[in-house]
Amino acid sequence: MVHDSYWTHALNIDAVSKVMWDTFISLHKSNVLGELCSKYLRQYHNFKVPLMSLNNISLTKKLYEARSRIYTTPEQASPLALLKDLIAVNKNVSTIDKSQTVKDARAV
């Protein structure tokens, strides 16, 4: 271990090593990823995707890669036919901001 990387004097390396080891063990005993996932699901539960942002090819590609789903009503789904692999149609649930509309299906 390089003591300079941890802003400590070489004489304190044993204490730093113990703190780092204990922290490593503590982190791996806890469910850090599960807690983070739960936090984001709670925090962004009602998040709506602005429809215009789906014009962004880079965002759409990242959504595909992350295996994300966009929940739409049947009416919202029809102009988004090009994104059919991302869309899950549900008559009661939508993750699309309804204030954003698509005037032309080719725009998405």
PDB file of N, CA, C and O in Angstrom, residues 2-3 6 13 15-17 21 24 29-30 35 38-39 53 56 63 67-68 76 103-104 106 108:
ATOM      1  N   VAL A   2       0.520   2.220  -0.775  1.00  0.00           N
ATOM      2  CA  VAL A   2       1.263   3.476  -0.833  1.00  0.00           C
ATOM      3  C   VAL A   2       0.611   4.446   0.144  1.00  0.00           C
ATOM      4  O   VAL A   2      -0.518   4.872  -0.061  1.00  0.00           O
ATOM      5  N   HIS A   3       1.329   4.769   1.214  1.00  0.00           N
ATOM      6  CA  HIS A   3       0.751   5.602   2.268  1.00  0.00           C
ATOM      7  C   HIS A   3       0.393   7.002   1.784  1.00  0.00           C
ATOM      8  O   HIS A   3      -0.556   7.613   2.273  1.00  0.00           O
ATOM      9  N   TYR A   6      -3.187   7.843   0.787  1.00  0.00           N
ATOM     10  CA  TYR A   6      -4.199   7.976   1.831  1.00  0.00           C
ATOM     11  C   TYR A   6      -3.880   9.122   2.789  1.00  0.00           C
ATOM     12  O   TYR A   6      -4.413   9.200   3.879  1.00  0.00           O
ATOM     13  N   ILE A  13       0.844   3.394   8.803  1.00  0.00           N
ATOM     14  CA  ILE A  13       0.328   2.486   7.785  1.00  0.00           C
ATOM     15  C   ILE A  13      -0.424   1.294   8.380  1.00  0.00           C
ATOM     16  O   ILE A  13      -1.415   0.828   7.814  1.00  0.00           O
ATOM     17  N   ALA A  15      -2.261   1.249  11.134  1.00  0.00           N
ATOM     18  CA  ALA A  15      -3.594   1.725  11.537  1.00  0.00           C
ATOM     19  C   ALA A  15      -4.473   1.951  10.303  1.00  0.00           C
ATOM     20  O   ALA A  15      -5.657   1.582  10.289  1.00  0.00           O
ATOM     21  N   VAL A  16      -3.898   2.539   9.254  1.00  0.00           N
ATOM     22  CA  VAL A  16      -4.644   2.780   8.018  1.00  0.00           C
ATOM     23  C   VAL A  16      -5.060   1.452   7.395  1.00  0.00           C
ATOM     24  O   VAL A  16      -6.199   1.307   6.942  1.00  0.00           O
ATOM     25  N   SER A  17      -4.171   0.477   7.399  1.00  0.00           N
ATOM     26  CA  SER A  17      -4.488  -0.838   6.837  1.00  0.00           C
ATOM     27  C   SER A  17      -5.647  -1.482   7.587  1.00  0.00           C
ATOM     28  O   SER A  17      -6.549  -2.061   6.970  1.00  0.00           O
ATOM     29  N   TRP A  21      -9.232  -2.385   5.949  1.00  0.00           N
ATOM     30  CA  TRP A  21      -9.705  -3.768   5.955  1.00  0.00           C
ATOM     31  C   TRP A  21     -11.082  -3.870   6.615  1.00  0.00           C
ATOM     32  O   TRP A  21     -11.985  -4.501   6.080  1.00  0.00           O
ATOM     33  N   PHE A  24     -13.657  -2.413   4.305  1.00  0.00           N
ATOM     34  CA  PHE A  24     -13.881  -3.335   3.192  1.00  0.00           C
ATOM     35  C   PHE A  24     -14.836  -4.457   3.617  1.00  0.00           C
ATOM     36  O   PHE A  24     -15.817  -4.753   2.928  1.00  0.00           O
ATOM     37  N   LYS A  29     -20.320  -6.903   3.737  1.00  0.00           N
ATOM     38  CA  LYS A  29     -21.326  -7.593   4.533  1.00  0.00           C
ATOM     39  C   LYS A  29     -22.705  -6.968   4.330  1.00  0.00           C
ATOM     40  O   LYS A  29     -23.718  -7.618   4.524  1.00  0.00           O
ATOM     41  N   SER A  30     -22.713  -5.697   3.965  1.00  0.00           N
ATOM     42  CA  SER A  30     -23.989  -5.003   3.769  1.00  0.00           C
ATOM     43  C   SER A  30     -24.449  -5.174   2.320  1.00  0.00           C
ATOM     44  O   SER A  30     -23.704  -5.615   1.457  1.00  0.00           O
ATOM     45  N   GLU A  35     -29.545  -1.603  -1.415  1.00  0.00           N
ATOM     46  CA  GLU A  35     -29.992  -0.371  -0.769  1.00  0.00           C
ATOM     47  C   GLU A  35     -30.029   0.788  -1.762  1.00  0.00           C
ATOM     48  O   GLU A  35     -30.958   1.598  -1.752  1.00  0.00           O
ATOM     49  N   SER A  38     -33.044   0.303  -4.037  1.00  0.00           N
ATOM     50  CA  SER A  38     -34.278   0.655  -3.318  1.00  0.00           C
ATOM     51  C   SER A  38     -34.427   2.167  -3.195  1.00  0.00           C
ATOM     52  O   SER A  38     -35.521   2.709  -3.368  1.00  0.00           O
ATOM     53  N   LYS A  39     -33.316   2.834  -2.913  1.00  0.00           N
ATOM     54  CA  LYS A  39     -33.352   4.299  -2.778  1.00  0.00           C
ATOM     55  C   LYS A  39     -33.804   4.945  -4.082  1.00  0.00           C
ATOM     56  O   LYS A  39     -34.668   5.821  -4.089  1.00  0.00           O
ATOM     57  N   SER A  53     -37.371  13.766 -25.091  1.00  0.00           N
ATOM     58  CA  SER A  53     -36.040  13.212 -24.839  1.00  0.00           C
ATOM     59  C   SER A  53     -35.836  11.879 -25.562  1.00  0.00           C
ATOM     60  O   SER A  53     -34.714  11.431 -25.741  1.00  0.00           O
ATOM     61  N   ASN A  56     -33.535  11.603 -28.627  1.00  0.00           N
ATOM     62  CA  ASN A  56     -32.100  11.523 -28.428  1.00  0.00           C
ATOM     63  C   ASN A  56     -31.645  10.075 -28.655  1.00  0.00           C
ATOM     64  O   ASN A  56     -31.917   9.190 -27.848  1.00  0.00           O
ATOM     65  N   LEU A  63     -30.939   3.284 -23.004  1.00  0.00           N
ATOM     66  CA  LEU A  63     -32.122   2.634 -22.444  1.00  0.00           C
ATOM     67  C   LEU A  63     -32.203   1.181 -22.905  1.00  0.00           C
ATOM     68  O   LEU A  63     -32.512   0.287 -22.129  1.00  0.00           O
ATOM     69  N   ARG A  67     -31.716  -2.356 -20.623  1.00  0.00           N
ATOM     70  CA  ARG A  67     -32.940  -3.157 -20.628  1.00  0.00           C
ATOM     71  C   ARG A  67     -34.085  -2.445 -19.903  1.00  0.00           C
ATOM     72  O   ARG A  67     -34.864  -3.053 -19.174  1.00  0.00           O
ATOM     73  N   SER A  68     -34.135  -1.140 -20.098  1.00  0.00           N
ATOM     74  CA  SER A  68     -35.187  -0.331 -19.497  1.00  0.00           C
ATOM     75  C   SER A  68     -36.503  -0.553 -20.219  1.00  0.00           C
ATOM     76  O   SER A  68     -36.528  -1.019 -21.351  1.00  0.00           O
ATOM     77  N   GLN A  76     -50.414   6.491 -26.302  1.00  0.00           N
ATOM     78  CA  GLN A  76     -49.046   6.992 -26.357  1.00  0.00           C
ATOM     79  C   GLN A  76     -48.135   6.068 -27.157  1.00  0.00           C
ATOM     80  O   GLN A  76     -47.162   6.512 -27.753  1.00  0.00           O
ATOM     81  N   LYS A 103     -45.933  15.152 -32.599  1.00  0.00           N
ATOM     82  CA  LYS A 103     -46.787  15.576 -33.699  1.00  0.00           C
ATOM     83  C   LYS A 103     -46.617  14.681 -34.912  1.00  0.00           C
ATOM     84  O   LYS A 103     -47.488  14.549 -35.722  1.00  0.00           O
ATOM     85  N   ASP A 104     -45.447  14.069 -35.008  1.00  0.00           N
ATOM     86  CA  ASP A 104     -45.144  13.252 -36.167  1.00  0.00           C
ATOM     87  C   ASP A 104     -44.404  12.005 -35.685  1.00  0.00           C
ATOM     88  O   ASP A 104     -43.382  12.099 -35.034  1.00  0.00           O
ATOM     89  N   ARG A 106     -42.541  10.057 -37.182  1.00  0.00           N
ATOM     90  CA  ARG A 106     -41.180   9.953 -37.699  1.00  0.00           C
ATOM     91  C   ARG A 106     -40.193  10.784 -36.867  1.00  0.00           C
ATOM     92  O   ARG A 106     -39.006  10.622 -36.993  1.00  0.00           O
ATOM     93  N   VAL A 108     -39.728  10.558 -33.736  1.00  0.00           N
ATOM     94  CA  VAL A 108     -39.186   9.763 -32.622  1.00  0.00           C
ATOM     95  C   VAL A 108     -38.210   8.754 -33.139  1.00  0.00           C
ATOM     96  O   VAL A 108     -38.318   8.227 -34.177  1.00  0.00           O
TER      97      VAL A 108
END
